[in-house]
Coordinates of C-alpha atoms and ligand atoms in Angstrom, one line a residue:
M1 CA 34.4 77.0 2.1
T2 CA 31.6 77.0 4.7
L3 CA 29.8 73.7 4.7
Q4 CA 26.1 74.1 4.1
R5 CA 25.0 70.4 4.3
V6 CA 26.5 67.4 6.0
V7 CA 25.0 64.0 5.0
I8 CA 25.6 61.0 7.3
V9 CA 25.0 57.5 5.9
G10 CA 24.1 55.1 8.8
G11 CA 22.1 56.0 11.9
G12 CA 23.9 53.7 14.4
H13 CA 26.1 54.7 17.3
G14 CA 28.7 56.6 15.2
G15 CA 26.1 58.2 12.8
F16 CA 24.0 59.5 15.7
Q17 CA 27.1 60.9 17.6
M18 CA 28.2 62.6 14.4
A19 CA 25.0 64.5 14.1
A20 CA 24.9 65.3 17.8
S21 CA 28.6 66.4 18.0
L22 CA 28.2 68.7 14.9
R23 CA 25.5 70.6 16.7
A24 CA 27.3 70.7 20.0
D25 CA 30.4 72.0 18.2
G26 CA 28.3 74.8 16.7
F27 CA 27.7 73.6 13.1
A28 CA 24.8 75.7 11.9
G29 CA 24.2 74.1 8.5
E30 CA 21.9 71.3 7.5
I31 CA 22.4 67.8 8.9
L32 CA 20.8 64.8 7.3
L33 CA 21.0 61.4 8.9
V34 CA 20.1 58.6 6.4
S35 CA 19.5 55.2 7.9
D36 CA 18.2 51.9 6.3
E37 CA 16.7 50.9 9.7
P38 CA 13.3 52.1 10.9
G39 CA 12.8 54.3 13.9
L40 CA 15.2 56.4 16.0
P41 CA 18.9 55.6 16.4
Y42 CA 19.2 53.0 19.3
Q43 CA 21.8 51.3 21.4
R44 CA 23.1 48.1 20.0
P45 CA 25.0 46.5 22.9
P46 CA 21.9 45.6 24.9
L47 CA 20.7 43.5 22.0
S48 CA 22.8 40.5 23.1
K49 CA 22.2 41.2 26.8
A50 CA 19.3 43.1 28.7
F51 CA 17.0 43.4 25.7
L52 CA 16.7 39.6 25.3
K53 CA 15.3 39.6 28.8
H54 CA 13.0 42.8 28.8
G55 CA 12.2 43.0 25.1
D56 CA 11.4 46.8 25.5
A57 CA 12.7 48.5 22.3
A58 CA 11.8 52.0 23.6
R59 CA 14.4 51.6 26.3
L60 CA 17.1 51.4 23.6
D61 CA 16.6 54.8 22.0
L62 CA 19.8 56.9 22.1
R63 CA 17.6 60.1 22.4
P64 CA 13.9 60.8 22.1
S65 CA 12.5 62.3 18.8
K66 CA 12.4 65.7 20.5
F67 CA 16.2 65.8 20.5
F68 CA 16.3 65.6 16.7
D69 CA 13.6 68.3 16.4
D70 CA 15.3 70.6 18.9
N71 CA 18.6 70.2 17.2
T72 CA 17.2 70.4 13.6
I73 CA 18.7 67.0 12.6
S74 CA 16.7 65.6 9.7
L75 CA 16.2 61.8 10.0
M76 CA 15.6 59.8 7.0
P77 CA 14.8 56.3 8.3
Q78 CA 14.2 53.1 6.1
T79 CA 16.3 54.6 3.3
R80 CA 19.2 52.7 1.9
V81 CA 22.0 54.6 0.2
T82 CA 22.9 52.7 -2.9
G83 CA 25.5 54.9 -4.6
I84 CA 27.9 57.9 -4.1
D85 CA 29.0 60.2 -6.9
P86 CA 32.1 61.9 -5.4
D87 CA 32.6 64.2 -8.4
G88 CA 29.0 65.4 -8.4
K89 CA 29.0 65.3 -4.5
H90 CA 25.7 63.5 -4.2
I91 CA 24.3 60.2 -3.0
T92 CA 21.5 58.1 -4.5
T93 CA 19.0 56.2 -2.4
G94 CA 17.2 52.9 -3.1
D95 CA 14.0 54.7 -4.0
G96 CA 15.9 56.7 -6.7
K97 CA 16.4 60.0 -4.9
T98 CA 19.5 62.1 -5.4
I99 CA 20.8 64.0 -2.4
G100 CA 23.6 66.5 -2.6
Y101 CA 26.2 67.0 0.1
D102 CA 29.1 69.4 1.0
H103 CA 30.5 66.8 3.2
L104 CA 29.6 63.1 3.5
V105 CA 30.2 60.9 6.5
L106 CA 30.1 57.1 6.0
A107 CA 28.9 55.4 9.2
T108 CA 27.6 52.2 7.7
G109 CA 29.0 49.9 10.4
S110 CA 29.4 46.2 9.7
R111 CA 27.3 43.1 9.0
N112 CA 27.5 39.6 10.2
A113 CA 29.8 37.3 8.4
R114 CA 28.2 34.2 6.7
P115 CA 30.7 31.3 7.4
P116 CA 31.1 28.6 4.8
I117 CA 28.5 26.2 6.4
A118 CA 26.0 24.2 4.3
N119 CA 22.2 24.9 4.9
L120 CA 22.5 28.4 6.5
D121 CA 19.1 29.2 4.9
L122 CA 17.1 26.7 7.1
R123 CA 14.4 28.2 9.3
N124 CA 15.5 29.1 12.9
V125 CA 19.1 29.9 11.7
L126 CA 19.5 33.4 13.1
S127 CA 22.1 36.1 13.6
L128 CA 22.2 39.2 15.8
R129 CA 23.1 42.7 14.5
N130 CA 20.0 44.9 14.7
L131 CA 16.8 45.4 16.6
A132 CA 14.8 43.3 14.1
D133 CA 17.3 40.4 14.6
A134 CA 17.1 40.6 18.4
S135 CA 13.3 40.8 18.4
E136 CA 13.1 37.7 16.2
L137 CA 15.6 35.8 18.2
R138 CA 13.6 36.7 21.4
T139 CA 10.3 35.5 19.8
R140 CA 11.8 32.2 18.5
L141 CA 13.5 31.5 21.9
S142 CA 10.1 31.2 23.6
A143 CA 9.5 27.9 21.7
A144 CA 13.1 26.7 21.9
R145 CA 14.9 24.3 24.2
H146 CA 18.5 24.2 22.9
V147 CA 20.4 26.8 21.0
L148 CA 23.6 26.2 19.2
V149 CA 25.9 29.2 19.0
V150 CA 28.4 29.2 16.2
G151 CA 31.3 31.4 17.3
G152 CA 32.7 32.0 20.8
G153 CA 33.4 35.7 20.4
F154 CA 31.9 38.5 22.5
I155 CA 28.3 38.4 21.0
G156 CA 28.1 34.6 21.0
M157 CA 29.3 34.4 24.6
E158 CA 27.1 37.3 25.8
F159 CA 24.1 35.5 24.3
A160 CA 25.2 32.1 25.9
A161 CA 25.4 33.9 29.3
V162 CA 21.7 35.1 29.1
A163 CA 20.4 31.8 27.6
P164 CA 19.8 29.9 30.9
G165 CA 17.8 32.8 32.2
L166 CA 15.6 32.6 29.1
G167 CA 14.9 28.9 29.7
V168 CA 17.2 27.5 27.0
N169 CA 20.4 25.5 27.1
A170 CA 23.3 26.8 24.9
T171 CA 26.1 24.9 23.3
V172 CA 28.9 27.2 21.9
I173 CA 31.0 25.8 19.0
E174 CA 34.2 27.7 18.4
G175 CA 36.9 26.9 15.8
A176 CA 39.7 28.4 17.8
E177 CA 41.2 26.6 20.8
R178 CA 39.9 29.3 23.2
L179 CA 37.1 31.8 23.6
M180 CA 37.2 35.4 22.4
S181 CA 40.7 34.7 21.0
R182 CA 40.8 37.8 18.8
A183 CA 40.3 40.1 21.7
V184 CA 41.6 38.7 25.0
S185 CA 44.6 36.9 26.5
D186 CA 44.8 33.1 27.1
T187 CA 44.3 33.8 30.8
M188 CA 41.1 35.8 30.3
S189 CA 39.8 33.2 27.8
A190 CA 40.3 30.4 30.4
H191 CA 38.6 32.5 33.1
F192 CA 35.5 33.0 31.0
L193 CA 35.5 29.3 29.8
M194 CA 35.3 28.2 33.5
S195 CA 32.6 30.7 34.3
H196 CA 30.4 29.8 31.3
Q197 CA 30.8 26.1 32.1
G198 CA 29.7 26.9 35.6
W199 CA 26.6 28.6 34.3
G200 CA 25.7 25.4 32.4
T201 CA 26.9 26.3 28.9
S202 CA 28.5 23.5 27.0
V203 CA 31.5 24.8 25.0
R204 CA 33.2 22.9 22.2
L205 CA 36.6 24.5 21.3
G206 CA 38.7 23.7 18.2
Q207 CA 35.6 22.5 16.4
F208 CA 34.2 23.6 13.1
V209 CA 30.6 23.3 11.9
S210 CA 30.5 21.9 8.4
E211 CA 26.7 21.8 7.9
L212 CA 23.4 22.4 9.6
L213 CA 20.9 19.6 9.8
D214 CA 17.3 19.7 8.3
D215 CA 14.5 18.2 10.3
G216 CA 12.8 17.3 7.0
A217 CA 10.5 20.3 7.0
G218 CA 13.0 23.0 6.5
N219 CA 13.7 23.7 10.1
V220 CA 17.2 23.4 11.6
A221 CA 17.6 20.4 13.8
G222 CA 21.2 20.7 14.7
A223 CA 24.7 21.0 13.4
R224 CA 27.3 18.5 12.0
L225 CA 30.9 19.2 13.0
A226 CA 33.8 18.7 10.7
D227 CA 34.7 15.5 12.6
G228 CA 31.2 14.0 11.8
T229 CA 29.7 14.6 15.3
D230 CA 26.1 15.7 15.2
I231 CA 24.7 18.1 17.9
A232 CA 21.0 18.6 18.3
G233 CA 19.5 22.1 18.6
D234 CA 16.3 23.8 17.6
I235 CA 17.9 27.3 17.0
V236 CA 21.3 28.1 15.6
L237 CA 22.7 31.5 16.2
I238 CA 25.5 32.4 13.8
A239 CA 28.0 34.7 15.7
A240 CA 31.1 34.2 13.6
G241 CA 32.4 37.7 13.1
V242 CA 31.6 40.7 11.0
V243 CA 32.4 42.2 7.6
P244 CA 32.7 46.0 7.3
N245 CA 30.1 47.7 5.1
S246 CA 32.6 49.3 2.8
E247 CA 31.2 48.5 -0.7
L248 CA 29.6 51.9 -1.2
A249 CA 33.0 53.5 -0.7
A250 CA 34.8 51.0 -2.9
E251 CA 32.3 51.4 -5.7
A252 CA 32.8 55.2 -5.4
G253 CA 36.6 54.7 -5.9
L254 CA 37.7 55.4 -2.3
A255 CA 40.7 53.6 -0.9
V256 CA 39.4 50.5 1.0
S257 CA 41.4 47.6 2.7
D258 CA 39.9 45.9 5.7
G259 CA 37.3 48.7 5.9
I260 CA 37.4 52.2 4.4
D261 CA 40.9 53.6 4.8
V262 CA 41.0 56.9 6.7
D263 CA 43.8 59.1 8.1
D264 CA 44.3 60.3 11.7
L265 CA 41.6 62.9 11.1
L266 CA 39.2 60.2 9.9
C267 CA 39.2 61.5 6.3
T268 CA 39.0 59.1 3.4
S269 CA 41.0 59.3 0.2
D270 CA 38.4 61.9 -0.9
P271 CA 38.6 65.1 1.2
N272 CA 34.9 65.6 1.0
I273 CA 34.2 62.2 2.6
S274 CA 34.9 61.0 6.1
A275 CA 34.3 57.5 7.6
L276 CA 34.0 56.3 11.1
G277 CA 33.3 53.3 13.4
D278 CA 33.0 49.6 12.4
C279 CA 33.3 50.4 8.7
C280 CA 36.7 52.2 8.8
N281 CA 40.3 51.3 9.0
F282 CA 42.4 53.9 10.9
P283 CA 45.9 54.4 12.3
D284 CA 46.0 53.5 16.0
P285 CA 47.8 56.4 17.7
L286 CA 49.5 54.2 20.3
S287 CA 50.9 51.4 18.2
G288 CA 51.0 53.1 14.8
R289 CA 49.3 50.0 13.2
R290 CA 46.2 50.3 11.0
V291 CA 43.2 48.8 12.8
R292 CA 39.5 48.4 12.4
L293 CA 37.6 48.2 15.7
E294 CA 34.1 47.1 16.5
S295 CA 33.2 49.2 19.6
V296 CA 30.8 51.9 20.6
Q297 CA 33.6 53.9 22.0
A298 CA 35.7 53.9 18.8
A299 CA 32.6 54.9 16.7
T300 CA 31.6 57.8 19.0
D301 CA 35.2 59.1 19.5
H302 CA 35.7 59.0 15.7
A303 CA 32.5 61.1 15.3
R304 CA 33.8 63.6 17.7
T305 CA 37.1 63.8 15.9
I306 CA 35.4 64.4 12.5
S307 CA 33.1 67.0 14.0
K308 CA 36.0 69.0 15.4
R309 CA 37.6 69.0 11.9
L310 CA 34.4 70.0 10.1
T311 CA 33.9 72.9 12.6
G312 CA 37.4 74.2 12.1
K313 CA 39.2 72.8 15.1
P314 CA 41.0 69.7 13.7
V315 CA 42.6 67.5 16.3
P316 CA 44.0 64.1 15.3
Y317 CA 42.3 61.0 16.8
A318 CA 44.2 60.0 19.9
A319 CA 41.8 58.2 22.1
V320 CA 42.8 55.0 23.9
P321 CA 40.5 52.2 22.7
W322 CA 38.5 50.6 25.3
F323 CA 35.8 47.9 25.3
W324 CA 33.4 46.1 27.6
S325 CA 31.5 42.9 27.5
D326 CA 28.9 41.9 30.2
Q327 CA 28.6 38.1 30.5
G328 CA 26.5 36.8 33.4
D329 CA 27.7 38.6 36.5
L330 CA 31.2 39.3 35.0
K331 CA 32.1 42.7 33.6
L332 CA 35.0 42.4 31.2
Q333 CA 36.7 45.7 30.4
I334 CA 39.7 46.2 28.1
A335 CA 41.8 49.3 27.8
G336 CA 44.3 49.6 24.9
L337 CA 44.9 47.0 22.2
G338 CA 46.6 43.7 23.1
A339 CA 46.9 42.3 19.6
G340 CA 50.7 43.0 19.2
A341 CA 51.5 41.9 22.8
D342 CA 54.3 39.4 23.4
E343 CA 53.9 38.9 27.2
H344 CA 50.9 38.8 29.6
V345 CA 50.9 39.0 33.4
A346 CA 47.9 38.1 35.5
H347 CA 47.3 40.0 38.7
K348 CA 44.6 39.8 41.4
P349 CA 43.6 43.4 42.4
E350 CA 43.2 43.9 46.1
K351 CA 39.5 44.7 45.9
G352 CA 38.8 41.5 43.9
G353 CA 38.4 40.6 40.3
L354 CA 41.2 39.8 37.8
A355 CA 43.5 41.9 35.7
V356 CA 45.8 40.8 32.9
L357 CA 48.5 43.3 31.9
S358 CA 49.9 42.9 28.3
F359 CA 53.3 44.1 27.2
S360 CA 54.9 44.6 23.8
S361 CA 58.7 44.7 24.0
G362 CA 58.4 45.3 27.7
R363 CA 56.0 48.3 27.4
L364 CA 52.4 48.1 28.8
V365 CA 50.0 48.2 25.8
S366 CA 46.7 46.8 27.2
V367 CA 45.0 45.9 30.4
E368 CA 42.1 43.4 30.6
T369 CA 40.1 43.4 33.8
V370 CA 37.1 41.6 35.2
D371 CA 35.2 43.4 37.9
S372 CA 37.9 45.9 38.7
A373 CA 36.7 49.3 37.6
S374 CA 39.6 51.1 39.5
T375 CA 42.3 49.1 37.6
H376 CA 40.4 49.7 34.3
M377 CA 40.1 53.4 34.8
T378 CA 43.7 53.7 35.9
A379 CA 44.8 51.8 32.8
R380 CA 42.9 54.2 30.5
K381 CA 44.5 57.2 32.2
L382 CA 48.0 55.8 32.1
L383 CA 47.8 54.7 28.4
A384 CA 46.3 58.0 27.5
S385 CA 49.1 60.0 29.2
G386 CA 51.6 58.6 26.6
R387 CA 53.9 57.6 29.5
I388 CA 56.0 54.5 28.8
V389 CA 55.0 52.1 31.6
S390 CA 57.6 49.3 31.7
K391 CA 57.3 45.8 32.9
P392 CA 60.1 46.1 35.5
E393 CA 58.4 49.2 37.0
L394 CA 55.1 47.3 37.3
A395 CA 56.9 44.2 38.7
A396 CA 58.3 46.4 41.5
V397 CA 54.7 47.1 42.7
N398 CA 53.5 43.5 42.1
Y399 CA 51.7 44.6 39.0
N400 CA 49.2 46.7 41.0
L401 CA 48.4 49.4 38.5
V402 CA 46.6 51.6 41.0
D403 CA 49.6 51.7 43.4
Y404 CA 51.9 52.4 40.4
A405 CA 49.7 55.3 39.3
R406 CA 49.6 56.8 42.8
A407 CA 53.3 56.8 43.0
V408 CA 54.2 58.4 39.7
Ligands
FAD1 C1 24.5 42.4 19.5 C2 25.6 43.4 19.7 C3 26.2 43.6 20.9 C4 27.3 44.5 21.0 N1 27.8 44.7 22.2 C5 28.8 45.7 22.4 C6 29.4 46.0 23.7 O1 29.0 45.4 24.7 N2 30.3 46.9 23.7 C7 30.8 47.6 22.6 O2 31.7 48.5 22.7 N3 30.3 47.3 21.4 C8 29.4 46.3 21.2 N4 28.9 46.0 20.0 C9 29.5 46.7 18.8 C10 28.9 48.1 18.6 O3 27.5 48.0 18.7 C11 29.4 48.6 17.3 O4 30.8 48.6 17.3 C12 28.9 50.0 17.1 O5 27.5 50.0 17.0 C13 29.5 50.6 15.8 O6 28.9 51.8 15.5 P1 28.8 52.2 13.9 O7 28.1 53.6 13.9 O8 30.1 52.1 13.3 O9 27.9 51.1 13.3 P2 26.4 50.7 13.6 O10 26.0 51.1 15.0 O11 26.3 49.3 13.3 O12 25.5 51.5 12.6 C14 25.6 51.4 11.2 C15 24.2 51.7 10.6 O13 24.3 51.9 9.2 C16 23.3 51.3 8.6 N5 23.6 51.2 7.1 C17 24.5 50.4 6.6 N6 24.6 50.6 5.3 C18 23.7 51.5 4.9 C19 23.3 52.1 3.7 N7 23.9 51.8 2.6 N8 22.3 53.1 3.7 C20 21.8 53.4 5.0 N9 22.1 52.9 6.1 C21 23.1 51.9 6.1 C22 23.1 50.0 9.3 O14 21.9 49.4 9.1 C23 23.2 50.6 10.7 O15 22.0 51.0 11.2 C24 27.8 45.1 19.8 C25 27.2 44.9 18.6 C26 26.2 44.0 18.5 C27 25.5 43.7 17.2

């Protein structure tokens, strides 16, 4: 059946790419992009980095409004989707409208987790997920001196890196024994810990916040750690992970685990509904494991995969995951997934920087680099080629990936 109308729920990175790819792939029907946020779709990564410095929201737009007009993509901002009727093939919105679809794409992203800490509702306890959060954080920072960051993952550490330039000191409190432990190797965690400490950030590892302290007037005054230590701070940024926005799908009876379950074509358990990006759980083509990734690249590659299927050229998702995180003057890039790795080897590329090669049963599965674009790009090409790159082969070239790739 020819699709007449594709409705996309969520106007973030994946939702926008979904609409753009459908048009680029020749879809001629109606495209409706429904978002609960105001304005045009915008870039999220700068919210914890450059935007906190320049504060110019217009610089974040993914495309100007003309793009949506030229491509006849209907935008429905400030509209929350509250229900899906898979049998009737329609969605309902918070203001009571019913909208029919031939195909529905769920691009609802994720929201910040609320850790079990007492007093999270005090004034100046903030989180960072959207433009409104970042604007508020920026405003409150102008009157702040010390920020406590709960969580030493990417977003917490990106914020901590810009804090000194904004005139505030930062203390990061992380429950794990190392920074960014979900995403990088021990060596990389240690490298970033040293850099952050050099930039003046205080980092408390292996510590949990049990409650936030009240100044007596409803403002946060600091945090109490589980061991009873109090740390003063006039803003607390909660950066303790995310939760996928999969409730809409679950309530509609779709299969959901850690996110909305999809197959290698990004189709949910209902053939008329696809899901992408932060909210979906998909089979990783390299490891075969089911994963949920929080990255712009995954969301946009998922969208391209769905678009190909909906326009009659289905190709299973096969992209190599890659990520980046800019912290101070360090550019961290990761190619592949290191989660199942059992061995890591650090290497200093000739042109500078650092690389950590991760292996699973002797096979290269992931490469983390700092300031080594050539190693990162080579890793992406090698992993995408499907070639089995073994540890002994790499040991023979002193783990220099660029030399290895030149020779094969
Ligand atoms: C501060 C910050 C910094 C980041 N930095 C990086 C980085 O450096 N590199 C990187 O790769 N990734 C980074 N990320 C992660 C990246 O932004 C996400 O992985 C990416 O945006 C996921 O795209 P998505 O389309 O799945 O979800 P999103 O871009 O989050 O979009 C989801 C949209 O759906 C809307 N929505 C949800 N429910 C509904 C509903 N019921 N009705 C209507 N609309 C709804 C949400 O409000 C949101 O606008 C960062 C994220 C944040 C918050």
